[in-house]
Short mmCIF file of C-alpha atoms in Angstrom, two decimals:
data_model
loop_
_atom_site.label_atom_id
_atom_site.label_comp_id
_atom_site.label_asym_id
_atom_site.label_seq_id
_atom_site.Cartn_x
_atom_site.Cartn_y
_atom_site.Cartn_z
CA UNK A 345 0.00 0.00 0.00
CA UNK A 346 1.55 3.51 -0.64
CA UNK A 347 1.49 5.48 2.83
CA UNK A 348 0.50 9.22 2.23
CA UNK A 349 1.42 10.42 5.73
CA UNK A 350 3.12 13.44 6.60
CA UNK A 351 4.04 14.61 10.29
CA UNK A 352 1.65 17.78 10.70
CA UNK A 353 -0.51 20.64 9.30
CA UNK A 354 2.87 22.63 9.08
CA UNK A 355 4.63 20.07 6.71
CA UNK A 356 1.50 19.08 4.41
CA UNK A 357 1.07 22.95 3.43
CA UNK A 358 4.80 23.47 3.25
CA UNK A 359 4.65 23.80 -0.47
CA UNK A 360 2.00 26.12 -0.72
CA UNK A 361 2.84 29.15 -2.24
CA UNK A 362 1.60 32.83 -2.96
CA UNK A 363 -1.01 32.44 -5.99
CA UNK A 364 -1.71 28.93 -5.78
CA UNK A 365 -5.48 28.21 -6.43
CA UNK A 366 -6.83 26.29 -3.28
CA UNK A 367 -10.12 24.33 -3.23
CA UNK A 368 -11.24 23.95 0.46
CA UNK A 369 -13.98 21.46 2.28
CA UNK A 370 -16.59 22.90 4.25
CA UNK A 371 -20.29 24.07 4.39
CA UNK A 372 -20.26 26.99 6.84
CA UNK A 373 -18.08 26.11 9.38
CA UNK A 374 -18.85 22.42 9.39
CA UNK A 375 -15.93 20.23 7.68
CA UNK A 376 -13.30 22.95 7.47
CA UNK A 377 -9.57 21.83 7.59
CA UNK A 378 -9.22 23.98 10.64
CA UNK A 379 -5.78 22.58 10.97
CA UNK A 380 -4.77 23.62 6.97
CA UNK A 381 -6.19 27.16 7.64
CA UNK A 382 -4.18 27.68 10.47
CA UNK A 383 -0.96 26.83 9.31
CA UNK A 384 -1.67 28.70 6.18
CA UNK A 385 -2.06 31.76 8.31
CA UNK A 386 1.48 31.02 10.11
CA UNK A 387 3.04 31.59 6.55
CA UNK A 388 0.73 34.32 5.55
CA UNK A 389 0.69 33.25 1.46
CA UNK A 390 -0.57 35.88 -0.31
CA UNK A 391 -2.99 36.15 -3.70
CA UNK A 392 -4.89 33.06 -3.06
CA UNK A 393 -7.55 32.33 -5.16
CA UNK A 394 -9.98 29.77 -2.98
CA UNK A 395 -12.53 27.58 -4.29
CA UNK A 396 -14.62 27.34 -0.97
CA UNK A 397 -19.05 27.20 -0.57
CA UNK A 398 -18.87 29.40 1.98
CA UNK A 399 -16.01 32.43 3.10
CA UNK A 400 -16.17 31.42 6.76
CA UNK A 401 -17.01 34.15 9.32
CA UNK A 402 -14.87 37.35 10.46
CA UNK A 403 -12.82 35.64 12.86
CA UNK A 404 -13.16 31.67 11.93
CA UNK A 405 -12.04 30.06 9.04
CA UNK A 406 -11.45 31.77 5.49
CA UNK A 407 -12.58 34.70 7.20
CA UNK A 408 -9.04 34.58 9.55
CA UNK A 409 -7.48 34.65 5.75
CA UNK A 410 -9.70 37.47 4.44
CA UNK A 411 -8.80 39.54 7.31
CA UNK A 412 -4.56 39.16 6.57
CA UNK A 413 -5.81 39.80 3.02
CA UNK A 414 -4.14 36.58 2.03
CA UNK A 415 -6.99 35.81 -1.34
CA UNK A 416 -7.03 37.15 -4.40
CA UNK A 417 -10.20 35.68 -5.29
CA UNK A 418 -13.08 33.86 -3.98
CA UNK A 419 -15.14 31.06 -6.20
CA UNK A 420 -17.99 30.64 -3.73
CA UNK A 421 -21.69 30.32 -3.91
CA UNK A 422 -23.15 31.70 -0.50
CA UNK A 423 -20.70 34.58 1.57
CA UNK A 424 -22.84 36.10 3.98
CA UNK A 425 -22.13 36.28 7.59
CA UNK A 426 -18.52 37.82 6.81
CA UNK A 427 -18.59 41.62 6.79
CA UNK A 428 -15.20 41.75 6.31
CA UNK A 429 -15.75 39.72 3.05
CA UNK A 430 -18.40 42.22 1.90
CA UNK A 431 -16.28 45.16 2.74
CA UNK A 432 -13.83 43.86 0.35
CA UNK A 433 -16.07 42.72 -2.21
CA UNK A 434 -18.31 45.91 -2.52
CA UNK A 435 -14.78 48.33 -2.69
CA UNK A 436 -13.10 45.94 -5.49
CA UNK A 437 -10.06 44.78 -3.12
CA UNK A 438 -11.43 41.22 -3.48
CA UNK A 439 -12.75 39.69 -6.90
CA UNK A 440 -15.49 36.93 -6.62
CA UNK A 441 -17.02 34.62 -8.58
CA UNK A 442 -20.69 33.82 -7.36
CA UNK A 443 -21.74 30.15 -8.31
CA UNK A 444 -24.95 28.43 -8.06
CA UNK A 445 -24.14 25.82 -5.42
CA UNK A 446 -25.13 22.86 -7.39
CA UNK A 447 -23.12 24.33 -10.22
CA UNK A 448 -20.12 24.48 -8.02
CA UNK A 449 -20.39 21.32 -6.74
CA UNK A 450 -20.91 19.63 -9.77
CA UNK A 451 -18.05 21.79 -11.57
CA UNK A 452 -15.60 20.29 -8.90
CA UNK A 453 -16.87 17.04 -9.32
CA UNK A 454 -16.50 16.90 -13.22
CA UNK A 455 -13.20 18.40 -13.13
CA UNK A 456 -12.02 15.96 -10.52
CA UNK A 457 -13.33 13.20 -12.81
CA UNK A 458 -12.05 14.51 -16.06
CA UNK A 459 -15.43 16.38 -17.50
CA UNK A 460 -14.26 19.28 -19.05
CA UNK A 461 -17.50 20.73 -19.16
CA UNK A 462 -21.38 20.02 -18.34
CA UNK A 463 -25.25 21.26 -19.16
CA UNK A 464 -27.67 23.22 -16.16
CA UNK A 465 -30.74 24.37 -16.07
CA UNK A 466 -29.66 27.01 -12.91
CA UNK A 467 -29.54 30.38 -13.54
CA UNK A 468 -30.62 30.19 -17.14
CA UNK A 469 -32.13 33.91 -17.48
CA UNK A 470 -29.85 35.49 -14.83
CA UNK A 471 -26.26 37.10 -14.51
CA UNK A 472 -25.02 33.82 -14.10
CA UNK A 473 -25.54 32.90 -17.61
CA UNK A 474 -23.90 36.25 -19.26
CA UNK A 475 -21.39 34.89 -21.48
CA UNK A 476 -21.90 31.50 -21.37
CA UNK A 477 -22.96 29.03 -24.03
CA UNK A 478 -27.05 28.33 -23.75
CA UNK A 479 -28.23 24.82 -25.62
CA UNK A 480 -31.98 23.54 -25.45
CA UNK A 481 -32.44 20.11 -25.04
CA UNK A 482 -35.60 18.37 -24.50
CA UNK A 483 -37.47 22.01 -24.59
CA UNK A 484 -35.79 23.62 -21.84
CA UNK A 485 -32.75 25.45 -21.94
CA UNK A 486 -29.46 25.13 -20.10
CA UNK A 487 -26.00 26.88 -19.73
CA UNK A 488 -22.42 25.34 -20.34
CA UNK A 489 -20.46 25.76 -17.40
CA UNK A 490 -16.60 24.14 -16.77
CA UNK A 491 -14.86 21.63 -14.81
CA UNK A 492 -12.91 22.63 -11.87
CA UNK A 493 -9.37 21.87 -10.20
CA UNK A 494 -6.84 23.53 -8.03
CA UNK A 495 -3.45 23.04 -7.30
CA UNK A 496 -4.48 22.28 -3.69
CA UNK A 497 -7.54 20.63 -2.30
CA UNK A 498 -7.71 20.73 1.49
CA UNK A 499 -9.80 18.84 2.98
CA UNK A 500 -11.26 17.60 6.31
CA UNK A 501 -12.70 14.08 7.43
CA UNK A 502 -13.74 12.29 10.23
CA UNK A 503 -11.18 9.56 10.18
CA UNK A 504 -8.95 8.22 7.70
CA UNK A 505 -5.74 5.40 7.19
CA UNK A 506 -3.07 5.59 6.16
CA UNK A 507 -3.30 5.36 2.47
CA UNK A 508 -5.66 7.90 2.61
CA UNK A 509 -8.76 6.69 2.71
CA UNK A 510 -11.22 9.03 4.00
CA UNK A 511 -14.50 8.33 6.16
CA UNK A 512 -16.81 11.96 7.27
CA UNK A 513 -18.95 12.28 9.38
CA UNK A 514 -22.84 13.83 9.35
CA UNK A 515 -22.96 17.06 7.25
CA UNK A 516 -19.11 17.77 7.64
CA UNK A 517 -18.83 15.52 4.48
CA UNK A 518 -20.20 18.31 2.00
CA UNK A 519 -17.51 19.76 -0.23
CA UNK A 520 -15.12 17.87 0.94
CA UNK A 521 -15.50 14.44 -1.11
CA UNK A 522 -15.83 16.08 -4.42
CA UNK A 523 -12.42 18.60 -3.83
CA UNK A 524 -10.73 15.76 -2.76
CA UNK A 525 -11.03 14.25 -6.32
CA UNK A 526 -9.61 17.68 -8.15
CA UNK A 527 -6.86 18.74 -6.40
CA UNK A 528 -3.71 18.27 -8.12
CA UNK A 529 -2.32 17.61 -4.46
CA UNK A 530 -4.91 16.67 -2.35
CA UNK A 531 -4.20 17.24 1.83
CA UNK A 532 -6.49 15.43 4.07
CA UNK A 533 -6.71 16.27 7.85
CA UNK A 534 -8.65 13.57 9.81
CA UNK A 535 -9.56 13.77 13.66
CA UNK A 536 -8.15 10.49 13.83
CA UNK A 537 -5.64 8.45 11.92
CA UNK A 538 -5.76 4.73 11.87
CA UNK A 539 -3.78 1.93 10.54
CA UNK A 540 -4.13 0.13 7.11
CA UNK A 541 -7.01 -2.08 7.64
CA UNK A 542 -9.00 -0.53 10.66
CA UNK A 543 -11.13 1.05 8.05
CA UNK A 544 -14.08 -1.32 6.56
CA UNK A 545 -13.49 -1.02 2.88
CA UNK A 546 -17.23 -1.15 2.30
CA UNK A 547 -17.77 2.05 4.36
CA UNK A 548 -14.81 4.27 2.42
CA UNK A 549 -16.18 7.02 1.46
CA UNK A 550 -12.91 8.50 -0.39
CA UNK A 551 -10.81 6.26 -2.08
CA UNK A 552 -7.09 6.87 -0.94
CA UNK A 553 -6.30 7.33 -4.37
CA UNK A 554 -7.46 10.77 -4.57
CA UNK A 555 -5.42 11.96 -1.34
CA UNK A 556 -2.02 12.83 -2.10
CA UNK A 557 -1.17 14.08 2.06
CA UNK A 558 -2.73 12.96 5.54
CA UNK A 559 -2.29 13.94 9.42
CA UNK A 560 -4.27 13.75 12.22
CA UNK A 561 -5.51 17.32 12.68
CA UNK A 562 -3.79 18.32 16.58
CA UNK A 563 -7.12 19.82 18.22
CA UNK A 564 -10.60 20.43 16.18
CA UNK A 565 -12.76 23.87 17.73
CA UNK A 566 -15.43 22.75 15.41
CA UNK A 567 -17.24 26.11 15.99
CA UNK A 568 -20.76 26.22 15.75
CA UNK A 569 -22.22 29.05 13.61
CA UNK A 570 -26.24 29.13 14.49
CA UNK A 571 -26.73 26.87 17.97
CA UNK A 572 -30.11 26.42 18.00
CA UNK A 573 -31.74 23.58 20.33
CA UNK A 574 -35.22 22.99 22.28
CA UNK A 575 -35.81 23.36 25.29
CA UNK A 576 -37.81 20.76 26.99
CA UNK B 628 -51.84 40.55 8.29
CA UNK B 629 -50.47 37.18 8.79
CA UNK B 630 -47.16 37.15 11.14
CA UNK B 631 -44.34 34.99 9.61
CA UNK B 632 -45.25 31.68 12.02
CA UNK B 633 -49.04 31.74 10.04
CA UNK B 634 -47.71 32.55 6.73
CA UNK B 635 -45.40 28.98 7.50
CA UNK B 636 -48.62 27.73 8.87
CA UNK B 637 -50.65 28.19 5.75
CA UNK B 638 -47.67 26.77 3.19
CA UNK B 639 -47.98 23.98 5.78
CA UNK B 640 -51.11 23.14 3.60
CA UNK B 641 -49.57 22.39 0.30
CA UNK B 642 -47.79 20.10 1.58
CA UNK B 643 -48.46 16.58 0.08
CA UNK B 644 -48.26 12.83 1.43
CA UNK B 645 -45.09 11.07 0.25
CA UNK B 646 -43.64 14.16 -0.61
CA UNK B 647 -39.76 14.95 -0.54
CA UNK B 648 -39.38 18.80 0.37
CA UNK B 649 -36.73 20.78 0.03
CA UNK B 650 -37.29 24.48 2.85
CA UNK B 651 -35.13 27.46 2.20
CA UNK B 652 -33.70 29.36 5.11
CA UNK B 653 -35.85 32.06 7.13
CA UNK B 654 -40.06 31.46 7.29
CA UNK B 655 -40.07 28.09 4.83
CA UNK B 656 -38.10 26.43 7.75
CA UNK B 657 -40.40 27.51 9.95
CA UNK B 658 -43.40 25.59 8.03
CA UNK B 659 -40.94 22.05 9.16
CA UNK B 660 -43.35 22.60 12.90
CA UNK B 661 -46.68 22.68 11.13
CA UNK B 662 -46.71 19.90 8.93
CA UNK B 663 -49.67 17.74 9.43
CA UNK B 664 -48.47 15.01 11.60
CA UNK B 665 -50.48 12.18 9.55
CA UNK B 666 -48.11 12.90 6.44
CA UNK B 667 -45.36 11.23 5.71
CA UNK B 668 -42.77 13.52 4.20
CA UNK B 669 -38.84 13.59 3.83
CA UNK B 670 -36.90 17.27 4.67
CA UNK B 671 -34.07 17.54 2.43
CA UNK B 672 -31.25 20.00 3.31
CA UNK B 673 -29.32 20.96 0.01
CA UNK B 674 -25.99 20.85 2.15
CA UNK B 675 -26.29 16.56 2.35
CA UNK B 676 -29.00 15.13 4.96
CA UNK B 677 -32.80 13.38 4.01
CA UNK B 678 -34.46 13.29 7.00
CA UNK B 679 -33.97 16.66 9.06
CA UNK B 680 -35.26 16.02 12.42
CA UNK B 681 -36.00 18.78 15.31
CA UNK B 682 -33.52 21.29 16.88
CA UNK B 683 -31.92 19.26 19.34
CA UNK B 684 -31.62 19.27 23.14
CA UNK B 685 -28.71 21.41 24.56
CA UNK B 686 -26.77 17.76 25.07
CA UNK B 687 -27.30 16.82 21.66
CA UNK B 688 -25.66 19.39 20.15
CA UNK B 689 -23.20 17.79 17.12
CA UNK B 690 -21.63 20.79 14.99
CA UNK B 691 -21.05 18.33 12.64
CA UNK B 692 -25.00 18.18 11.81
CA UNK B 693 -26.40 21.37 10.40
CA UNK B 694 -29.04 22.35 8.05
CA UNK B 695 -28.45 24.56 5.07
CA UNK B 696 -29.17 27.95 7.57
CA UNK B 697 -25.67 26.14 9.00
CA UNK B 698 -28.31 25.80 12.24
CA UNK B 699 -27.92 22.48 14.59
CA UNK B 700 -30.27 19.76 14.25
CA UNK B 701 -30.67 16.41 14.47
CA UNK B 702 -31.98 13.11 12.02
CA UNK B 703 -35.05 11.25 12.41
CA UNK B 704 -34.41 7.25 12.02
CA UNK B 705 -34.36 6.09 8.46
CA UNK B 706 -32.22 9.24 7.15
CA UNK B 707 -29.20 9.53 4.41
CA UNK B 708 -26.11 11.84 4.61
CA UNK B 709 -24.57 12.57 1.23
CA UNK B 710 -22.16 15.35 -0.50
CA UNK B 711 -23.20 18.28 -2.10
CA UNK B 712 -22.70 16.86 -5.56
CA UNK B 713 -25.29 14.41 -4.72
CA UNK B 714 -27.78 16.79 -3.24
CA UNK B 715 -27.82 18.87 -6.21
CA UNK B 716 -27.60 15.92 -8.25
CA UNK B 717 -31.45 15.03 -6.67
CA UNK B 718 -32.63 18.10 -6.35
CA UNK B 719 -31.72 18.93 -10.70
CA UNK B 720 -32.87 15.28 -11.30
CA UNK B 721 -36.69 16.48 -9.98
CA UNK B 722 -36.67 14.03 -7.17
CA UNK B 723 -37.08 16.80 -4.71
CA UNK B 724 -41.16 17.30 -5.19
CA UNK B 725 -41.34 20.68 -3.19
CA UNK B 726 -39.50 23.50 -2.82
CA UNK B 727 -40.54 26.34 -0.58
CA UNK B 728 -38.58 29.60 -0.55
CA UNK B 729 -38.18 32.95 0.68
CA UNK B 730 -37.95 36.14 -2.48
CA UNK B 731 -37.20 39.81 -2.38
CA UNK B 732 -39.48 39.88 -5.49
CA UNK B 733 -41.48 38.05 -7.59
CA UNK B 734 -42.91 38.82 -10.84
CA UNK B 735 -46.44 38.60 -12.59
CA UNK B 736 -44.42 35.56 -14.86
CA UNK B 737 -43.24 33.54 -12.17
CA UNK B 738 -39.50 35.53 -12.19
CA UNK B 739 -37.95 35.61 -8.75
CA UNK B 740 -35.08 37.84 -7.40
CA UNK B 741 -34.04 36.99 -3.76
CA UNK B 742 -30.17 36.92 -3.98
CA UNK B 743 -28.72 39.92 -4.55
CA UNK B 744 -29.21 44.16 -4.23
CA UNK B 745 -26.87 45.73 -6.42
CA UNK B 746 -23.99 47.93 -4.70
CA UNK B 747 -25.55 47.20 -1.34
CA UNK B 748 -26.09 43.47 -0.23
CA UNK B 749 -24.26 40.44 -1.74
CA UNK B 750 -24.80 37.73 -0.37
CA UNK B 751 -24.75 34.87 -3.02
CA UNK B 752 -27.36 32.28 -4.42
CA UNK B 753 -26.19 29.72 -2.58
CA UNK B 754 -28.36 26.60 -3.87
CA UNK B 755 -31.80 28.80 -5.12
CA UNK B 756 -30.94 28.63 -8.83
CA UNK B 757 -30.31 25.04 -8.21
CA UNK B 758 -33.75 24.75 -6.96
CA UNK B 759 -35.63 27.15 -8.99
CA UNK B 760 -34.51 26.07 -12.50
CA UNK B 761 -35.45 22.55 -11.18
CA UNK B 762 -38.41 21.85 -8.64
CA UNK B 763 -41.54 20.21 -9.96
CA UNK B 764 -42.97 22.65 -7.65
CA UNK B 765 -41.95 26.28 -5.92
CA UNK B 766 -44.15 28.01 -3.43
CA UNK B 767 -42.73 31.45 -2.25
CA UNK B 768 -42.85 32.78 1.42
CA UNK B 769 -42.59 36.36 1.70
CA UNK B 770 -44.29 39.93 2.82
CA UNK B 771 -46.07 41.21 0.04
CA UNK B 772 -44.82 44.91 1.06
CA UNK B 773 -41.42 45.92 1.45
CA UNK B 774 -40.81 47.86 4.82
CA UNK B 775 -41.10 51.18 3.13
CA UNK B 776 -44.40 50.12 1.75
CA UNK B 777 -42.98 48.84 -1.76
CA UNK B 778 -44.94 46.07 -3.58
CA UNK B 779 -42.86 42.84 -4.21
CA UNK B 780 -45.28 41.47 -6.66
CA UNK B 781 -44.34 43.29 -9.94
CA UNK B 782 -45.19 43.36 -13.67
CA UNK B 783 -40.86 42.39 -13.62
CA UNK B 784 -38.75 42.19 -10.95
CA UNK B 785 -36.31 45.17 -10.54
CA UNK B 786 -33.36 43.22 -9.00
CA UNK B 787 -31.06 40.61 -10.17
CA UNK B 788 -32.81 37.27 -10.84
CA UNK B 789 -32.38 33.99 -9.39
CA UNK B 790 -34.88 32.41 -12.01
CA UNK B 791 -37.54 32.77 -14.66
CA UNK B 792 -41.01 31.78 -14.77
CA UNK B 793 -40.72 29.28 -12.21
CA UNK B 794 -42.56 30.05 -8.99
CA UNK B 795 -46.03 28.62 -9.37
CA UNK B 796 -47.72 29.59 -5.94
CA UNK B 797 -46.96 32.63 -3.25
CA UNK B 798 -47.96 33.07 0.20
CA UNK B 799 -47.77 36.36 1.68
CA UNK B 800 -48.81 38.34 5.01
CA UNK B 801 -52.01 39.20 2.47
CA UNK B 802 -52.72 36.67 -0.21
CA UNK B 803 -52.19 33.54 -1.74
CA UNK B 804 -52.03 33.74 -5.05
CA UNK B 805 -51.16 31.41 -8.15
CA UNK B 806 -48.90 32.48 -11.11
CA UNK B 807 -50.96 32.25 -14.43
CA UNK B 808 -49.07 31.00 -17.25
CA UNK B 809 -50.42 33.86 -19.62
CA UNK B 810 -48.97 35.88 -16.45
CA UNK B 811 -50.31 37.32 -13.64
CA UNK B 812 -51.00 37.54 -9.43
CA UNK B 813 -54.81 34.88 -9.49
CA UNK B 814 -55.92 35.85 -6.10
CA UNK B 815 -56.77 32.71 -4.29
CA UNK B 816 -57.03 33.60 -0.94
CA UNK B 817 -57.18 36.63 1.56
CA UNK B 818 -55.65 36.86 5.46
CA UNK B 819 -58.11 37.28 7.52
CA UNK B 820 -59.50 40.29 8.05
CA UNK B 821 -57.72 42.11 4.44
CA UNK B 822 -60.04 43.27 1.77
CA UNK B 823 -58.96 42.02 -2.21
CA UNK B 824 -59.21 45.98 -2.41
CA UNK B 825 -55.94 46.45 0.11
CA UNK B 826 -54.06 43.52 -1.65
CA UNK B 827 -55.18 45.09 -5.21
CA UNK B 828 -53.86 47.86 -3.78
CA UNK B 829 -50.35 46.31 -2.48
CA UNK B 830 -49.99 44.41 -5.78
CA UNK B 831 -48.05 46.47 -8.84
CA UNK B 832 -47.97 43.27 -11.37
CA UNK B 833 -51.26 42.50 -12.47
CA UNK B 834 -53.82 40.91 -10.18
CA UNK B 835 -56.37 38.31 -11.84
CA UNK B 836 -59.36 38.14 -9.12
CA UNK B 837 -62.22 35.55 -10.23
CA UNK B 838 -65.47 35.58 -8.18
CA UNK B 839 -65.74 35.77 -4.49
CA UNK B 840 -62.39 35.12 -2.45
CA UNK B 841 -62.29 33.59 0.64
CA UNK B 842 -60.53 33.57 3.59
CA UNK B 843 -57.76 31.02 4.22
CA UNK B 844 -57.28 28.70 6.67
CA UNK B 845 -54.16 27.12 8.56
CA UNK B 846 -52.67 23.31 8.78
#
């Protein structure tokens, strides 16, 4: 088996460098590579351009990055709750792409399974669609959109082996499976790391084939954006 | 006027045995606690879970279970997890039956804006083009006024869209009404207590009123 281990967060982004193009796991702040972000920060790349659903918050996640003005460019398809990220956006320090979030995950998962390019029906009719090739099929029309990859895809999963095979858990899967398929170099932090053959091979979600880097992430915050329970 | 908890309660009503239903963030999640407890029905959230069960107790608390609001909650027995490719693979596949939303506007033609004010607020789509260029069905929460006293049911919609001619029914604090494919607002219903002459009144796009209207009622 081919062991895709490194030592820490520190060593796996070591060769990360200012302008790479990142993609990065997470719905809000659920299955972020907490670990990634943070040694990112340490080395304070600049000119990033991140491939991410969501831009964090002001003080968590890509917000932390958005704050050291460390991107170039966001390709994300929902960025409220960051004002910092709207500040930026609405004076032109920041560019942004806005995609559909079906769009986005479906242009991640073609390009991470060699489909250059793919058919939707969303946002036929709306800014979205400005300048992009519109085809009717069946009586409905629908808009050409690309493939995506990155030189980097970070990801984050519950627990994974050694050769990189990746198990999430609950909604922290999101993004995550699809990047981990079109990153040129794919880094996978795991809560915990276990040895070849603790895993059930029928229960892999990611096939270590896709995962290039993987360390046991050293403490997980997991914040919680909108805690909302019952009482009773 | 209907407060946002009856507006949820009457979209509670279109709801549909068997149904798989896909609630946007703000009042459509609120209709989740007035579905009719003898109906079977599936919650999809568009960020990977079937099967979205109540807020959960203080103890129960997992941040690695949120809806698409990125609020905590928890799974009923007999749910799937899944990524977002998948999710927007059913939900642009039309096995998601239902999809209730929130707009900013919504025109006589079924157009609907709710994702972006030019130079002021910009927020993103997140999954509603997704949803509207694909649900078998769309019915649209929202006030029917702005809070300057602005109609939100136009002849076009002013802002940018998030789809065309794709909402087919709209519940506001006033009205239901229906989207007529030659276009227009057909008045189905009135709140309580609200003349067709004040929602004539609150309605800019063209309003189609057949016959007596009646009152609604709530699931």
């Amino acid at each position: 088996m081919i062991l895709k281990t490194v030592k820490n967060a520190e060593d796996a982004v070591s060769d990360i460098s200012n302008g790479a193009m990142l993609m990065m796991g997470g719905f809000g702040l659920s299955g972020i590579p907490e670990n990634c972000i943070a040694a990112l920060l340490k080395k304070e790349v600049q000119d990033l351009t991140i491939v991410s659903n969501n831009a964090g918050v002001d003080d968590f996640g890509i917000g932390l990055f958005l704050q050291k003005r460390m991107v170039k460019k966001m390709i994300s398809s929902y960025v409220g709750e960051n004002d910092e990220f709207e500040r930026q956006l609405l004076s032109g320090e920041l560019e942004v792409e806005l995609v559909p979030q079906g769009t986005l995950a479906e242009r991640i998962r073609a390009g991470g399974a060699g489909i250059p390019a793919f058919f939707t029906p969303a946002g036929v009719g709306t800014e979205v669609a400005m300048g992009k090739e519109i085809r009717e099929f069946n009586g409905k029309l629908y808009l050409l959109e690309t493939g995506l990859t990155a030189d980097f895809a970070l990801v984050k999963a519950w627990k994974g082996d050694t050769a990189g095979n990746l198990i999430f858990k609950g909604t922290a899967r999101n993004f995550n499976p699809m990047m981990a398929t079109a990153g040129k170099i794919t880094i996978a932090e795991v809560e915990e790391l276990v040895p070849l053959g603790s895993l059930d091979p029928n229960e892999i979600h990611t096939p270590g084939i896709y995962v290039q880097r993987i360390f046991q992430g050293e403490k997980y915050e997991k914040r919680i954006e909108q805690r909302t329970v019952t009482t009773g | 006027m209907l407060t946002k908890e009856q507006i949820a309660r009457r979209i509670a009503k279109e709801v549909e045995h068997g149904q798989y239903i896909n609630l946007g963030i703000g009042i459509p999640t609120l209709v989740a606690n007035y579905i009719p407890a003898h109906l079977d029905v599936v919650l999809q959230s568009e960020n990977g879970l079937l099967g979205i069960g109540p807020f959960p107790k203080e103890a129960d608390v997992d941040p690695d279970l949120i809806n698409a609001g990125k609020q905590t909650i928890t799974m009923l027995p007999g749910s799937a997890i899944f990524d977002s490719a998948q999710s927007f693979a059913m939900i642009r596949g039309g096995h998601v039956h239902l999809t209730i939303l929130g707009a900013m506007e919504v025109s006589e033609h079924g157009d609907i804006a709710n994702w972006k004010v030019p130079g002021k607020m910009v927020k993103g789509m997140g999954g509603a083009m997704d949803l509207v260029a694909s649900a078998k069905h769309i019915v649209v929460a929202m006030q029917h006024c702005s809070k300057d006293g602005q109609s939100k049911l136009l002849p076009t919609c002013s802002l940018p869209l998030t789809g065309i001619r794709c909402v087919k029914k709209i519940v506001t604090d006033l009205a239901v009404l229906e989207i007529d494919p030659a276009g227009g607002f057909v008045l189905l219903e009135r709140a309580p207590g609200v003349s067709v002459d004040e929602i004539n009144a609150k309605t800019a796009g063209k309003l189609i009123v057949n016959g007596e209207i009646p009152e609604m009622t709530f699931a």
